[in-house]
Amino acid sequence: MLVRVALTIAGSDSSGGAGIQADIKTMSALGIYPCTVITAITSQNTSIVDHVLPLDPHTIKKQLRSILSDIPIHAIKIGMVYNNEIITCVSHSLKNLKIPIVLDPIIAAGTGALLLQEEFLSEFKTKLIPVCDLITPNIQEAEKLSGNEIKSEGDIRKTALNIQKQGAKNVVIKGGHFKNNDAIIMDTILDESGKFTVIKNPRVKVVETHGSGCNFSAAITAFLALKFPLVKACIMANKYVHNSIINTVKIGKGIPVNNPISTMYEDSCKYKVLEELTNAVDQLTKIKNFERLIPETQSNIVYAIPSAKNVEDVAGVDGRIVKVGNRAVPSSSIKFGASRHVATSILEYMKFNQLVRSALNIKNDEKILDKCNRLFSVTHYEREKEPRTIKNKEGNSIPWGVNQALSENPDADIIYHKGDIGKEPMIIIFGQNPRDVVNKVKRILSNMKFD
Ligand code: PXL
């Protein structure tokens, strides 16, 4: 397999959200093989940076030599450099390389601690900025590098030009901390030709996230290693980081951390979900007499990804499984977002037990319900007890009902209701996966007599 390789020169973050750990995750998730040169070891959690150990320049130089003398590197990222000795050593080692270099000018951690000792800012500017192809400051870092105060979009552009004059071929100023507009975040790119490109995104409602800056510069480095042109690489990295901010996780008591693996992980889950559900639908429709369990409103079997947040994260049969003569037939293909009702039921169930991710609705008649009661743990809810305020809100009835039923019995395999005016009675079979649900159907139908 052909592989593209990137190198990150950065500090270790023991909390795993930023620094070298963020770079490894981001680059790997984008299909790049990451090599690492560690410059410092930080002891930190989601609230504070407790200690910083800068490594000696000899050890850093040795790491750089080991990598550069052997492995063809397609792009380089520089993160935390901490002091003058490290700045000098990195600058010397990279000076004459013909590899795209992205410089993330890390001055302070999100929690406030200094990651570049202030007295070395001028060394940083004269020794590292001219070496890089792109520099990626946020608003505060851009202010520190230029000495400007940034209050307007005009100030951002002026500051980008100032930093470019210091020797950075291209500049992207990240707008996450720009307080001009609460709804929009804009990143401003100034490229080699002097052209500005602005990327706008709706602001994600999180207070602060740890690691988003590292994810952004690592993603740009990955896209440069994949040979994308620089502005395109910035645009793609911006989109990628926007998704990882949406999937931010709260792992400790302090600020949430970015989750750059989430998109890749969800995509891989989606593939497996589609595969397992396709097999299950195939099996289900071959079960003798299954069509006799299909209600007037037809059946659907669904399967959610582990991190499902809404019906778009739940796969089902588009157009449901319908009864045609004495056969059960899927109307169409299996898709995410194809089911509303059964998908809503599984999403509510997952709030009680994350391991239960699959469900199927079947007809509720006396004979079927009686068999369910004999074989499984069954609970129910009464639609007529649903408060009017909930009934009046579209889409609220099912979560209310499933919640009621599981509050009585949180381990139930089956939830039923007896219907209401205009609502057909229904049984929903739950399981950890579609195979589990199909096996429950087989047990319900075994030895069942139909006339
Ligand atoms: O987010 C910047 C950053 C970079 N590198 C290391 C860090 C941090 C922030 O905490 O710890 C090692």
Coordinates of C-alpha atoms in Angstrom, one line a residue, residues 36-37 56-69 89 93:
T36 CA 6.7 12.3 15.8
V37 CA 9.4 14.4 17.3
D56 CA 17.1 18.8 25.7
P57 CA 17.9 19.9 22.1
H58 CA 20.3 17.0 21.7
T59 CA 17.4 14.5 22.1
I60 CA 15.2 16.6 19.8
K61 CA 18.0 16.7 17.1
K62 CA 18.5 13.0 17.4
Q63 CA 14.8 12.3 16.8
L64 CA 14.8 14.6 13.8
R65 CA 17.9 13.0 12.4
S66 CA 16.5 9.5 12.9
I67 CA 13.4 10.4 10.9
L68 CA 14.7 12.6 8.2
S69 CA 17.7 10.3 7.4
C89 CA 17.4 23.3 17.0
S93 CA 17.2 21.1 11.1

